[in-house]
Coordinates of N, CA and C in Angstrom, one line a residue:
M5 N -172.3 218.5 -110.3 CA -173.8 218.3 -110.4 C -174.3 219.4 -111.4
I6 N -175.2 218.9 -112.2 CA -175.8 219.8 -113.2 C -177.3 219.9 -112.8
R7 N -177.8 221.2 -112.8 CA -179.2 221.4 -112.5 C -180.0 221.7 -113.7
D8 N -181.3 221.6 -113.5 CA -182.3 221.9 -114.5 C -182.0 223.3 -115.1
G9 N -182.0 223.4 -116.4 CA -181.8 224.6 -117.1 C -180.3 225.0 -117.3
E10 N -179.4 224.3 -116.7 CA -178.0 224.7 -116.8 C -177.5 224.2 -118.2
R11 N -176.5 224.9 -118.7 CA -175.9 224.6 -120.0 C -174.5 224.1 -119.8
V12 N -174.1 223.1 -120.6 CA -172.8 222.6 -120.7 C -172.3 222.8 -122.1
T13 N -171.1 223.4 -122.2 CA -170.5 223.7 -123.6 C -169.5 222.6 -123.9
L14 N -169.8 222.0 -125.1 CA -168.9 221.0 -125.7 C -168.4 221.5 -127.0
G15 N -167.2 222.0 -127.1 CA -166.7 222.6 -128.3 C -167.6 223.8 -128.6
D16 N -168.2 223.8 -129.8 CA -169.1 224.9 -130.3 C -170.5 224.6 -129.9
T17 N -170.8 223.5 -129.2 CA -172.2 223.2 -128.9 C -172.5 223.4 -127.5
A18 N -173.6 224.1 -127.2 CA -174.1 224.3 -125.9 C -175.3 223.3 -125.7
V19 N -175.2 222.4 -124.7 CA -176.2 221.4 -124.4 C -176.9 221.9 -123.1
T20 N -178.3 221.9 -123.1 CA -179.1 222.4 -122.0 C -179.7 221.2 -121.3
A21 N -179.6 221.1 -120.0 CA -180.2 220.1 -119.1 C -181.6 220.4 -118.8
H22 N -182.5 219.4 -118.9 CA -183.9 219.6 -118.5 C -184.3 218.4 -117.6
A23 N -184.7 218.8 -116.4 CA -185.1 217.8 -115.4 C -186.4 217.1 -115.9
T24 N -186.3 215.8 -116.1 CA -187.4 215.1 -116.6 C -187.6 213.8 -115.8
P25 N -188.0 214.0 -114.5 CA -188.2 212.9 -113.6 C -189.4 212.0 -114.0
G26 N -189.5 210.9 -113.5 CA -190.6 210.0 -113.8 C -190.1 208.6 -113.6
H27 N -189.7 207.9 -114.6 CA -189.2 206.5 -114.5 C -188.0 206.5 -113.5
T28 N -187.2 207.5 -113.6 CA -186.1 207.7 -112.6 C -186.2 209.2 -112.1
M29 N -186.3 209.4 -110.8 CA -186.5 210.7 -110.3 C -185.4 211.7 -110.7
G30 N -184.2 211.3 -110.8 CA -183.1 212.2 -111.1 C -182.8 212.4 -112.6
S31 N -183.7 211.9 -113.4 CA -183.4 211.9 -114.9 C -183.3 213.3 -115.5
M32 N -182.4 213.4 -116.4 CA -182.3 214.6 -117.2 C -182.4 214.3 -118.7
S33 N -183.1 215.2 -119.4 CA -183.1 215.1 -120.9 C -182.2 216.3 -121.3
W34 N -181.8 216.3 -122.5 CA -180.8 217.3 -123.0 C -181.3 217.8 -124.4
S35 N -181.0 219.1 -124.6 CA -181.4 219.7 -125.9 C -180.2 220.5 -126.3
W36 N -180.1 220.6 -127.7 CA -179.1 221.5 -128.3 C -179.5 221.8 -129.7
R37 N -178.8 222.7 -130.3 CA -179.0 223.0 -131.8 C -177.8 222.5 -132.5
A38 N -178.0 221.9 -133.6 CA -176.9 221.4 -134.5 C -177.1 222.1 -135.8
C39 N -176.0 222.6 -136.3 CA -176.1 223.3 -137.6 C -175.1 222.7 -138.6
Q40 N -175.6 222.6 -139.8 CA -174.7 222.1 -140.9 C -175.1 223.0 -142.1
A41 N -174.1 223.6 -142.7 CA -174.3 224.5 -143.8 C -175.2 225.6 -143.3
M42 N -176.3 225.8 -143.9 CA -177.2 226.9 -143.5 C -178.5 226.4 -142.8
T43 N -178.4 225.1 -142.4 CA -179.6 224.5 -141.7 C -179.3 224.1 -140.3
C44 N -180.2 224.5 -139.4 CA -180.0 224.2 -138.0 C -181.2 223.4 -137.5
K45 N -181.0 222.5 -136.6 CA -182.0 221.6 -136.1 C -182.0 221.6 -134.6
A46 N -183.2 221.6 -133.9 CA -183.3 221.4 -132.5 C -183.3 220.0 -132.2
I47 N -182.3 219.5 -131.4 CA -182.2 218.1 -131.1 C -182.5 217.9 -129.6
V48 N -183.2 216.8 -129.3 CA -183.5 216.5 -127.9 C -183.2 215.0 -127.6
F49 N -182.4 214.8 -126.6 CA -182.2 213.4 -126.1 C -183.1 213.3 -124.9
A50 N -184.1 212.4 -125.0 CA -185.1 212.3 -123.9 C -184.8 211.1 -123.0
A51 N -184.8 211.4 -121.7 CA -184.7 210.3 -120.7 C -186.0 209.5 -120.8
S52 N -185.9 208.3 -120.3 CA -187.1 207.4 -120.3 C -188.3 208.0 -119.6
L53 N -189.4 208.0 -120.3 CA -190.7 208.4 -119.7 C -191.6 207.2 -119.6
N54 N -191.1 206.0 -119.6 CA -192.0 204.8 -119.5 C -192.4 204.5 -118.0
P55 N -193.7 204.5 -117.8 CA -194.1 204.1 -116.4 C -194.1 202.6 -116.2
V56 N -192.9 202.1 -116.1 CA -192.7 200.6 -115.8 C -192.2 200.5 -114.4
S57 N -192.4 199.3 -113.9 CA -192.0 199.0 -112.5 C -191.9 197.6 -112.3
S58 N -191.4 197.2 -111.1 CA -191.4 195.8 -110.7 C -192.9 195.4 -110.3
D59 N -193.1 194.1 -110.4 CA -194.4 193.6 -110.0 C -194.8 194.0 -108.6
G60 N -196.0 194.4 -108.4 CA -196.5 194.8 -107.1 C -196.3 196.3 -106.8
Y61 N -195.5 197.0 -107.6 CA -195.4 198.5 -107.4 C -196.7 199.1 -107.8
R62 N -197.1 200.1 -107.0 CA -198.4 200.8 -107.2 C -198.1 202.3 -107.4
Y63 N -198.4 202.8 -108.6 CA -198.3 204.2 -108.8 C -199.4 205.0 -108.0
T64 N -200.4 204.3 -107.6 CA -201.4 205.0 -106.8 C -201.1 205.1 -105.3
A65 N -200.1 204.4 -104.8 CA -199.7 204.5 -103.4 C -199.3 205.9 -103.1
A66 N -199.5 206.3 -101.8 CA -199.1 207.6 -101.3 C -197.7 207.9 -101.6
A67 N -196.8 206.9 -101.4 CA -195.4 207.1 -101.6 C -195.0 207.4 -103.0
S68 N -195.9 207.1 -103.9 CA -195.6 207.3 -105.4 C -196.0 208.6 -105.9
R69 N -196.7 209.4 -105.1 CA -197.2 210.7 -105.5 C -196.0 211.6 -106.1
P70 N -194.8 211.6 -105.5 CA -193.8 212.4 -106.2 C -193.4 211.9 -107.5
I71 N -193.5 210.6 -107.7 CA -193.1 210.0 -109.0 C -194.1 210.4 -110.1
V72 N -195.4 210.3 -109.7 CA -196.4 210.6 -110.7 C -196.3 212.1 -111.0
A73 N -196.1 213.0 -110.0 CA -195.9 214.4 -110.2 C -194.7 214.6 -111.1
G74 N -193.6 213.8 -110.9 CA -192.5 213.9 -111.8 C -192.8 213.7 -113.2
F75 N -193.5 212.6 -113.5 CA -194.0 212.3 -114.9 C -194.7 213.5 -115.4
R76 N -195.6 214.0 -114.7 CA -196.5 215.1 -115.2 C -195.6 216.4 -115.5
H77 N -194.6 216.6 -114.7 CA -193.7 217.7 -114.9 C -192.9 217.4 -116.3
S78 N -192.5 216.2 -116.4 CA -191.7 215.8 -117.6 C -192.6 216.0 -118.9
Y79 N -193.9 215.7 -118.8 CA -194.7 215.9 -120.0 C -194.8 217.3 -120.4
R80 N -194.9 218.2 -119.4 CA -194.9 219.7 -119.7 C -193.6 220.1 -120.4
V81 N -192.5 219.6 -119.9 CA -191.1 219.9 -120.4 C -191.1 219.4 -121.9
M82 N -191.4 218.2 -122.1 CA -191.3 217.6 -123.5 C -192.2 218.4 -124.4
Q83 N -193.4 218.8 -124.0 CA -194.3 219.5 -124.9 C -193.8 220.9 -125.2
S84 N -192.9 221.4 -124.4 CA -192.5 222.8 -124.6 C -191.2 222.9 -125.4
L85 N -190.4 221.8 -125.5 CA -189.1 221.9 -126.1 C -189.2 222.0 -127.7
P86 N -188.4 222.9 -128.3 CA -188.2 222.8 -129.7 C -187.6 221.4 -130.0
C87 N -188.1 220.8 -131.1 CA -187.7 219.4 -131.2 C -187.9 218.9 -132.7
D88 N -186.8 219.1 -133.4 CA -186.8 218.7 -134.8 C -186.3 217.2 -134.9
L89 N -185.5 216.8 -134.0 CA -185.0 215.4 -134.0 C -185.1 215.0 -132.5
L90 N -185.8 213.9 -132.3 CA -185.9 213.3 -130.9 C -185.0 212.0 -130.9
I91 N -184.2 211.9 -129.9 CA -183.4 210.7 -129.6 C -184.0 210.2 -128.3
T92 N -184.5 209.0 -128.3 CA -185.1 208.4 -127.1 C -184.1 207.5 -126.4
A93 N -184.3 207.4 -125.1 CA -183.4 206.6 -124.3 C -183.4 205.1 -124.6
H94 N -184.6 204.6 -125.1 CA -184.7 203.2 -125.5 C -185.3 203.1 -126.9
A95 N -184.8 202.1 -127.6 CA -185.3 201.9 -129.0 C -186.7 201.6 -129.1
D96 N -187.2 200.9 -128.0 CA -188.6 200.4 -128.1 C -189.6 201.3 -127.4
Q97 N -189.1 202.5 -127.0 CA -190.0 203.4 -126.3 C -191.0 204.0 -127.3
D98 N -192.3 204.0 -126.9 CA -193.4 204.5 -127.6 C -193.6 203.7 -128.9
G99 N -193.3 202.4 -128.9 CA -193.6 201.5 -130.0 C -192.7 201.7 -131.2
A100 N -191.7 202.5 -131.1 CA -190.8 202.7 -132.2 C -189.8 201.6 -132.4
T101 N -189.2 201.5 -133.5 CA -188.2 200.4 -133.7 C -186.8 201.0 -133.7
D102 N -186.7 202.3 -133.6 CA -185.3 202.9 -133.5 C -185.4 204.0 -132.5
R103 N -184.3 204.6 -132.2 CA -184.2 205.6 -131.2 C -184.3 207.0 -131.8
F104 N -184.4 207.2 -133.1 CA -184.4 208.5 -133.7 C -185.7 208.8 -134.4
R105 N -186.2 210.0 -134.1 CA -187.5 210.4 -134.8 C -187.4 211.8 -135.3
T106 N -187.8 212.0 -136.5 CA -187.7 213.3 -137.1 C -189.1 213.9 -137.4
A107 N -190.2 213.2 -137.0 CA -191.5 213.6 -137.3 C -191.8 214.9 -136.6
P108 N -192.5 215.8 -137.2 CA -192.9 217.0 -136.5 C -193.7 216.6 -135.2
G109 N -193.4 217.3 -134.1 CA -194.1 217.0 -132.9 C -193.7 215.8 -132.2
A110 N -192.5 215.2 -132.5 CA -192.0 214.0 -131.9 C -191.9 214.1 -130.4
C111 N -191.5 215.2 -129.8 CA -191.4 215.3 -128.4 C -192.8 215.4 -127.7
R112 N -193.7 216.1 -128.4 CA -195.1 216.1 -127.9 C -195.7 214.7 -128.0
A113 N -195.4 214.0 -129.0 CA -196.0 212.6 -129.2 C -195.4 211.7 -128.1
L114 N -194.2 211.8 -127.8 CA -193.6 211.0 -126.7 C -194.3 211.3 -125.4
A115 N -194.5 212.6 -125.1 CA -195.2 213.0 -123.8 C -196.6 212.4 -123.8
A116 N -197.3 212.5 -124.9 CA -198.7 212.1 -125.0 C -198.8 210.6 -124.8
S117 N -197.9 209.8 -125.5 CA -197.8 208.4 -125.3 C -197.6 208.0 -123.9
S118 N -196.6 208.6 -123.3 CA -196.3 208.2 -121.9 C -197.5 208.6 -120.9
R119 N -198.1 209.8 -121.2 CA -199.2 210.2 -120.4 C -200.4 209.1 -120.5
T120 N -200.6 208.6 -121.7 CA -201.6 207.6 -121.9 C -201.2 206.3 -121.1
K121 N -200.0 205.9 -121.2 CA -199.5 204.7 -120.5 C -199.6 204.9 -119.0
L122 N -199.3 206.0 -118.5 CA -199.4 206.3 -117.0 C -200.8 206.3 -116.6
A123 N -201.7 206.9 -117.4 CA -203.1 206.9 -117.0 C -203.7 205.4 -117.0
A124 N -203.3 204.6 -117.9 CA -203.7 203.2 -117.9 C -203.2 202.5 -116.7
R125 N -201.9 202.8 -116.4 CA -201.3 202.1 -115.2 C -202.0 202.5 -113.9
L126 N -202.4 203.8 -113.8 CA -203.1 204.3 -112.6 C -204.5 203.6 -112.5
R127 N -205.2 203.5 -113.6 CA -206.5 202.8 -113.6 C -206.3 201.3 -113.2
A128 N -205.3 200.7 -113.7 CA -205.1 199.3 -113.4 C -204.7 199.1 -112.0
D129 N -204.0 200.0 -111.4 CA -203.6 199.9 -110.0 C -204.8 200.0 -109.0
G130 N -205.8 200.6 -109.5 CA -207.0 200.8 -108.6 C -206.9 202.0 -107.8
P131 N -207.8 202.1 -106.8 CA -207.9 203.3 -105.9 C -206.6 203.6 -105.2
A132 N -206.3 204.9 -104.9 CA -205.1 205.3 -104.1 C -205.3 204.7 -102.7
R133 N -204.1 204.4 -102.2 CA -204.1 203.9 -100.8 C -203.4 204.8 -99.9

């Protein structure tokens, strides 16, 4: 079992685990630095942060509070990670057509997009029960 913040070494690369619960409570995202010649990049593989569910599931239900808290934790993690290249878990996540993004702030943009989607979902679910 690998815990939040632990590092796994693969050859010359050290990969760090980041707990990013939400869509799946046990999800981990991973970060590492990759260097070629004299250039190094911070790379993040992000677990899914899409607030999707089966019909009838309510994020506003009392039993869903840990899941909503997990999403919010994950947003803070994504906003804090160095992120020159973002690899998402799904090609269609955040409206993109591929899984790789090199735009500055890609991890922060992923967190912001998911936060907006979760807020919309919470509004659509109605009052907490």
